[in-house]
Amino acid sequence: RLVASRRRGCGPSRGPAMDIFGDLRRMNKRQLYYQVLNFAMIVSSALMIWKGLIVITGSESPIVVVLSGSMEPAFHRGDLLFLTNFHDDPIRAGEIVVFKVEGRDIPIVHRVIKIHEKENGNIKFLTKGDNNEVDDRGLYKEGQNWLEKKDVVGRARGFLPYVGMVTIIMNDYPKFKYALLAVMGAYVLVKRES
Amino acid sequence: LRKNVEDFTGPRERSDLGFITFDITADILNGKNGLRTSIFDWNVKQLFLYLSAEYSTKNNALNQVVLWDKIMLRGDNPRLFLKDMKTKYFFFDDGNGLKGNRNITLTLSWNVVPNAGILPLVTGSGHVSVPFPDTYETTKSY
């Protein structure tokens, strides 16, 4: 007696030819969903790690890329900085801080050269880039002569050279960013689990 | 580590301005593990040295002002022998707290910049206390 063997996961039988097509289409779709879910999991994990870093370091941006040469020769454009921003860490002269000027989005990495702290802990401080001739007063907001704790994104605690260049390239050459995303998208669709 | 200073003060607008000349004799060493080895090990790219003045005033409980800095690259001599140096930056107080202030502490510190890794801030042992006079200097011009 001849028995037609059924393939795994196939639906109502419509004859052998339709069977194969139906199976292939369904298997591809399921695999595709699986790949997309896999990818989404990787993205979620990365986001969780990033958020976790924000919590652990107390900084809204625990990893920043150096954008200018104002701290050379210590840091160059494209270097990566690791920041902490613990509330109880006092700001002291000589420390490298990353701060944002009110109203501007771009973080600046410079050194603290002057601090005046009141008894109650209120502190005002002045910064200057190692490679700059003058202090940062010209960079602050109109009429602003000092920075305050609230302007600080974090204190630079560690650094890696060159690694941040990828972000700068993606910013300066958006085509590169899209190409990278396209490659990643293609990888997701094409990759098969053996 | 030793420093010697002389000083004068002069009021500018409403804030005290101090002038200090100093000497620095220093040998920057790595004090890790109790050994005194050269600070420039395989992972040290440069040192950012700075002389800072720390003091208290009526206006502010803590003040720190960087008076002078120097970048020391790997390969440079870790020994400093500077004499009669003028401060690189103006020593302004936030107010008039320098006049008659008997206790301005000068310390030499440095930021170790590695090739990759942690960025420590180290304060040198040895510091000098400087008093400022009670009166403003009006005869000299700077």
Short mmCIF file of C-alpha atoms in Angstrom, two decimals:
data_model
loop_
_atom_site.label_atom_id
_atom_site.label_comp_id
_atom_site.label_asym_id
_atom_site.label_seq_id
_atom_site.Cartn_x
_atom_site.Cartn_y
_atom_site.Cartn_z
CA ARG A 1 0.00 0.00 0.00
CA LEU A 2 1.35 3.40 -1.02
CA VAL A 3 1.05 6.13 1.53
CA ALA A 4 1.85 9.74 0.66
CA SER A 5 4.22 11.02 3.33
CA ARG A 6 3.27 14.45 4.59
CA ARG A 7 5.84 17.16 5.09
CA ARG A 8 6.19 18.96 8.42
CA GLY A 9 3.84 21.86 8.89
CA CYS A 10 1.88 21.66 5.67
CA GLY A 11 -1.79 22.51 5.36
CA PRO A 12 -4.70 20.86 3.56
CA SER A 13 -3.48 18.64 0.74
CA ARG A 14 -4.00 20.03 -2.75
CA GLY A 15 -1.86 17.62 -4.68
CA PRO A 16 1.92 17.22 -4.58
CA ALA A 17 2.90 20.26 -6.71
CA MET A 18 0.77 22.76 -4.79
CA ASP A 19 2.01 21.10 -1.61
CA ILE A 20 5.62 21.98 -2.28
CA PHE A 21 4.89 25.57 -3.28
CA GLY A 22 2.65 26.17 -0.29
CA ASP A 23 5.22 24.69 2.03
CA LEU A 24 8.05 26.78 0.64
CA ARG A 25 6.09 30.00 0.90
CA ARG A 26 4.97 29.26 4.46
CA MET A 27 8.41 28.18 5.59
CA ASN A 28 10.00 31.31 4.16
CA LYS A 29 7.45 33.56 5.84
CA ARG A 30 7.87 31.86 9.19
CA GLN A 31 11.63 31.99 8.91
CA LEU A 32 11.37 35.64 7.96
CA TYR A 33 9.25 36.46 11.01
CA TYR A 34 11.74 34.53 13.13
CA GLN A 35 14.65 36.50 11.72
CA VAL A 36 12.85 39.79 12.24
CA LEU A 37 12.08 38.84 15.84
CA ASN A 38 15.69 37.86 16.37
CA PHE A 39 16.80 41.20 15.05
CA ALA A 40 14.26 43.04 17.20
CA MET A 41 15.58 41.19 20.23
CA ILE A 42 19.12 42.30 19.47
CA VAL A 43 17.98 45.90 19.10
CA SER A 44 15.99 45.74 22.34
CA SER A 45 18.92 44.27 24.22
CA ALA A 46 21.18 47.02 22.95
CA LEU A 47 18.66 49.65 24.03
CA MET A 48 18.39 48.02 27.45
CA ILE A 49 22.15 48.05 27.87
CA TRP A 50 22.24 51.72 26.91
CA LYS A 51 19.47 52.61 29.35
CA GLY A 52 21.21 50.53 32.01
CA LEU A 53 24.40 52.53 31.46
CA ILE A 54 22.45 55.77 31.83
CA VAL A 55 21.16 54.56 35.19
CA ILE A 56 24.49 53.23 36.45
CA THR A 57 26.53 56.27 35.49
CA GLY A 58 23.92 58.89 36.29
CA SER A 59 24.69 60.61 33.03
CA GLU A 60 22.13 61.22 30.28
CA SER A 61 24.80 60.38 27.74
CA PRO A 62 27.38 58.02 29.24
CA ILE A 63 29.35 57.64 26.03
CA VAL A 64 30.21 60.63 23.88
CA VAL A 65 32.30 61.20 20.79
CA VAL A 66 34.83 64.03 20.75
CA LEU A 67 33.82 66.37 17.96
CA SER A 68 36.55 68.99 17.89
CA GLY A 69 40.25 69.35 18.36
CA SER A 70 39.99 71.71 21.31
CA MET A 71 41.39 69.15 23.72
CA GLU A 72 44.35 68.05 21.68
CA PRO A 73 46.78 66.42 22.06
CA ALA A 74 44.89 64.47 24.70
CA PHE A 75 41.71 63.86 22.70
CA HIS A 76 41.20 64.01 18.99
CA ARG A 77 38.08 64.19 16.87
CA GLY A 78 36.59 60.73 16.80
CA ASP A 79 37.77 59.58 20.21
CA LEU A 80 35.26 58.02 22.54
CA LEU A 81 34.77 59.20 26.13
CA PHE A 82 33.11 57.36 29.00
CA LEU A 83 31.35 59.59 31.49
CA THR A 84 29.93 59.39 34.98
CA ASN A 85 27.77 61.98 36.61
CA PHE A 86 27.32 60.97 40.22
CA HIS A 87 25.44 63.55 42.19
CA ASP A 88 27.85 63.41 45.11
CA ASP A 89 30.96 63.77 42.99
CA PRO A 90 32.19 67.29 43.51
CA ILE A 91 33.39 69.31 40.54
CA ARG A 92 37.03 70.19 41.02
CA ALA A 93 39.60 72.15 39.04
CA GLY A 94 41.48 70.01 36.55
CA GLU A 95 38.62 67.63 35.83
CA ILE A 96 37.46 67.05 32.29
CA VAL A 97 33.75 67.70 31.99
CA VAL A 98 31.27 67.36 29.20
CA PHE A 99 28.69 70.11 29.30
CA LYS A 100 25.92 71.55 27.19
CA VAL A 101 25.37 75.24 26.77
CA GLU A 102 21.77 76.20 27.47
CA GLY A 103 19.81 76.11 24.28
CA ARG A 104 22.40 74.17 22.32
CA ASP A 105 22.41 70.47 21.63
CA ILE A 106 26.09 69.90 21.11
CA PRO A 107 28.05 68.64 24.11
CA ILE A 108 31.46 70.21 24.67
CA VAL A 109 34.39 68.44 26.27
CA HIS A 110 36.72 70.79 28.15
CA ARG A 111 38.63 71.11 31.39
CA VAL A 112 37.49 72.90 34.53
CA ILE A 113 39.93 75.69 35.36
CA LYS A 114 38.11 77.66 38.05
CA ILE A 115 35.55 76.80 40.67
CA HIS A 116 33.81 78.88 43.31
CA GLU A 117 31.69 76.81 45.64
CA LYS A 118 29.42 78.10 48.38
CA GLU A 119 28.95 76.40 51.70
CA ASN A 120 25.63 74.97 50.64
CA GLY A 121 27.23 73.18 47.73
CA ASN A 122 26.18 75.62 45.00
CA ILE A 123 29.01 75.73 42.58
CA LYS A 124 29.88 77.86 39.59
CA PHE A 125 32.80 77.02 37.38
CA LEU A 126 34.70 78.03 34.29
CA THR A 127 36.03 75.74 31.57
CA LYS A 128 38.66 75.90 28.87
CA GLY A 129 39.83 73.60 26.13
CA ASP A 130 43.45 72.52 26.57
CA ASN A 131 44.15 73.47 22.99
CA ASN A 132 42.38 76.82 23.13
CA GLU A 133 44.05 80.10 23.97
CA VAL A 134 41.12 81.51 25.92
CA ASP A 135 38.54 80.18 28.31
CA ASP A 136 35.04 79.20 27.28
CA ARG A 137 33.20 82.37 28.27
CA GLY A 138 32.73 83.10 24.58
CA LEU A 139 30.96 79.78 24.15
CA TYR A 140 28.49 80.23 26.96
CA LYS A 141 25.12 81.84 26.54
CA GLU A 142 24.88 85.60 26.13
CA GLY A 143 25.59 87.15 29.51
CA GLN A 144 26.47 83.84 31.09
CA ASN A 145 29.86 83.87 32.81
CA TRP A 146 29.83 80.55 34.64
CA LEU A 147 28.62 77.02 34.28
CA GLU A 148 26.57 75.23 36.89
CA LYS A 149 26.08 71.63 37.87
CA LYS A 150 22.93 71.41 35.82
CA ASP A 151 24.90 72.11 32.64
CA VAL A 152 27.10 69.09 33.17
CA VAL A 153 26.42 65.93 31.18
CA GLY A 154 29.19 64.04 32.93
CA ARG A 155 32.79 63.77 34.00
CA ALA A 156 35.22 62.01 31.65
CA ARG A 157 36.52 58.93 33.42
CA GLY A 158 37.87 56.80 30.60
CA PHE A 159 38.61 57.00 26.92
CA LEU A 160 39.16 54.98 23.77
CA PRO A 161 40.84 56.48 20.73
CA TYR A 162 39.39 56.48 17.18
CA VAL A 163 36.36 54.27 17.94
CA GLY A 164 33.88 57.15 17.70
CA MET A 165 34.88 57.94 14.13
CA VAL A 166 32.07 55.71 12.88
CA THR A 167 29.45 58.08 14.34
CA ILE A 168 31.13 61.10 12.81
CA ILE A 169 31.29 59.46 9.39
CA MET A 170 27.63 58.50 9.62
CA ASN A 171 26.78 62.08 10.49
CA ASP A 172 28.84 63.68 7.78
CA TYR A 173 28.00 61.19 5.06
CA PRO A 174 24.35 60.14 5.46
CA LYS A 175 24.68 57.94 2.39
CA PHE A 176 27.06 55.79 4.40
CA LYS A 177 24.45 55.51 7.15
CA TYR A 178 21.76 54.36 4.71
CA ALA A 179 24.14 51.93 3.05
CA LEU A 180 24.94 50.45 6.46
CA LEU A 181 21.25 50.12 7.32
CA ALA A 182 20.56 48.50 3.95
CA VAL A 183 23.32 45.97 4.50
CA MET A 184 21.99 45.18 7.96
CA GLY A 185 18.46 44.80 6.59
CA ALA A 186 19.63 42.49 3.84
CA TYR A 187 21.57 40.42 6.36
CA VAL A 188 18.45 39.97 8.44
CA LEU A 189 16.42 38.74 5.49
CA VAL A 190 19.04 36.53 3.95
CA LYS A 191 20.58 34.86 6.97
CA ARG A 192 19.35 31.36 7.59
CA GLU A 193 19.61 29.38 10.77
CA SER A 194 21.16 26.02 9.94
CA LEU B 1 58.16 69.10 45.24
CA ARG B 2 58.82 72.66 46.36
CA LYS B 3 57.49 76.07 45.46
CA ASN B 4 58.50 79.56 46.48
CA VAL B 5 56.38 82.56 45.85
CA GLU B 6 56.08 86.30 46.09
CA ASP B 7 52.87 88.10 45.62
CA PHE B 8 51.04 91.34 45.15
CA THR B 9 47.38 92.05 44.75
CA GLY B 10 45.44 94.71 42.90
CA PRO B 11 41.72 95.33 42.68
CA ARG B 12 40.25 95.23 39.21
CA GLU B 13 36.66 96.37 38.93
CA ARG B 14 35.18 94.68 41.91
CA SER B 15 37.22 91.51 42.15
CA ASP B 16 40.60 90.92 43.68
CA LEU B 17 43.39 90.03 41.31
CA GLY B 18 46.40 88.25 42.69
CA PHE B 19 49.85 87.94 41.18
CA ILE B 20 52.14 85.12 42.06
CA THR B 21 55.55 84.14 40.83
CA PHE B 22 56.68 80.66 41.57
CA ASP B 23 59.33 78.03 41.22
CA ILE B 24 58.57 74.39 40.72
CA THR B 25 60.92 71.56 41.40
CA ALA B 26 59.23 68.27 40.76
CA ASP B 27 59.79 64.71 39.74
CA ILE B 28 56.63 63.05 38.53
CA LEU B 29 56.58 59.43 39.53
CA ASN B 30 54.13 56.62 39.47
CA GLY B 31 53.42 55.75 43.07
CA LYS B 32 51.56 52.51 42.37
CA ASN B 33 52.28 49.53 44.58
CA GLY B 34 54.60 51.61 46.71
CA LEU B 35 57.21 51.62 43.98
CA ARG B 36 58.51 54.85 42.54
CA THR B 37 58.73 54.18 38.86
CA SER B 38 58.60 56.52 35.91
CA ILE B 39 55.13 57.87 35.27
CA PHE B 40 55.47 57.18 31.54
CA ASP B 41 54.62 53.51 31.29
CA TRP B 42 53.37 51.77 28.15
CA ASN B 43 49.86 53.13 28.49
CA VAL B 44 50.62 56.77 29.26
CA LYS B 45 50.25 59.07 26.26
CA GLN B 46 50.74 62.37 28.06
CA LEU B 47 50.35 64.24 31.30
CA PHE B 48 48.40 67.42 31.72
CA LEU B 49 50.05 69.24 34.62
CA TYR B 50 48.45 72.15 36.36
CA LEU B 51 49.21 74.36 39.30
CA SER B 52 46.08 75.25 41.20
CA ALA B 53 45.41 77.59 44.06
CA GLU B 54 42.85 76.54 46.63
CA TYR B 55 41.44 78.84 49.27
CA SER B 56 38.37 79.87 51.25
CA THR B 57 36.73 83.25 51.33
CA LYS B 58 33.78 84.87 53.03
CA ASN B 59 31.92 84.71 49.75
CA ASN B 60 32.71 81.12 48.85
CA ALA B 61 33.56 78.17 51.04
CA LEU B 62 35.83 76.65 48.43
CA ASN B 63 37.67 78.23 45.54
CA GLN B 64 40.04 76.59 43.13
CA VAL B 65 41.83 78.47 40.37
CA VAL B 66 44.22 76.95 37.86
CA LEU B 67 47.14 79.33 37.55
CA TRP B 68 49.41 77.49 35.18
CA ASP B 69 49.39 74.35 33.10
CA LYS B 70 51.72 72.35 30.94
CA ILE B 71 51.37 69.36 28.69
CA MET B 72 54.07 66.78 29.15
CA LEU B 73 54.26 64.25 26.34
CA ARG B 74 55.56 60.76 26.62
CA GLY B 75 59.23 60.98 26.11
CA ASP B 76 59.61 64.35 27.83
CA ASN B 77 61.64 64.60 30.97
CA PRO B 78 59.43 63.94 34.00
CA ARG B 79 61.58 66.30 36.05
CA LEU B 80 60.56 69.92 36.26
CA PHE B 81 62.91 72.65 37.25
CA LEU B 82 61.20 75.96 36.68
CA LYS B 83 62.14 79.27 38.22
CA ASP B 84 60.49 82.66 38.39
CA MET B 85 57.44 81.58 36.50
CA LYS B 86 54.55 83.96 36.05
CA THR B 87 51.06 82.57 36.17
CA LYS B 88 49.60 81.74 32.79
CA TYR B 89 46.12 82.77 33.79
CA PHE B 90 44.83 85.71 35.78
CA PHE B 91 44.17 84.91 39.38
CA PHE B 92 40.80 86.59 39.84
CA ASP B 93 38.74 85.93 42.91
CA ASP B 94 34.98 85.91 42.87
CA GLY B 95 34.82 88.97 45.06
CA ASN B 96 37.45 90.44 47.34
CA GLY B 97 38.58 87.35 49.16
CA LEU B 98 42.27 87.54 48.37
CA LYS B 99 43.02 90.65 50.35
CA GLY B 100 44.43 89.60 53.67
CA ASN B 101 43.84 85.95 52.93
CA ARG B 102 46.53 84.13 54.82
CA ASN B 103 45.96 80.70 53.46
CA ILE B 104 46.15 80.11 49.73
CA THR B 105 47.33 76.58 49.09
CA LEU B 106 49.18 75.89 45.87
CA THR B 107 49.33 72.33 44.66
CA LEU B 108 50.66 70.69 41.54
CA SER B 109 48.38 68.06 40.04
CA TRP B 110 48.24 66.13 36.82
CA ASN B 111 45.79 64.33 34.64
CA VAL B 112 47.17 61.10 33.23
CA VAL B 113 45.97 60.60 29.66
CA PRO B 114 46.37 56.95 28.65
CA ASN B 115 46.55 55.53 25.16
CA ALA B 116 43.25 53.93 26.11
CA GLY B 117 41.53 53.48 29.45
CA ILE B 118 40.91 55.33 32.67
CA LEU B 119 41.72 59.05 33.07
CA PRO B 120 43.00 59.53 36.60
CA LEU B 121 43.62 62.84 38.29
CA VAL B 122 46.58 62.79 40.64
CA THR B 123 47.64 65.41 43.16
CA GLY B 124 51.30 65.71 43.90
CA SER B 125 52.57 65.41 47.41
CA GLY B 126 53.98 68.63 48.71
CA HIS B 127 52.13 71.88 48.60
CA VAL B 128 52.81 75.43 49.61
CA SER B 129 50.71 77.88 51.56
CA VAL B 130 50.80 81.46 50.42
CA PRO B 131 49.51 84.49 52.24
CA PHE B 132 48.30 87.57 50.43
CA PRO B 133 48.99 90.99 51.94
CA ASP B 134 46.35 93.17 53.57
CA THR B 135 46.75 96.04 51.19
CA TYR B 136 46.48 96.50 47.49
CA GLU B 137 49.50 97.26 45.41
CA THR B 138 49.01 100.52 43.58
CA THR B 139 52.50 101.44 42.46
CA LYS B 140 53.36 98.60 40.14
CA SER B 141 51.70 98.15 36.80
CA TYR B 142 51.29 94.81 35.12
#
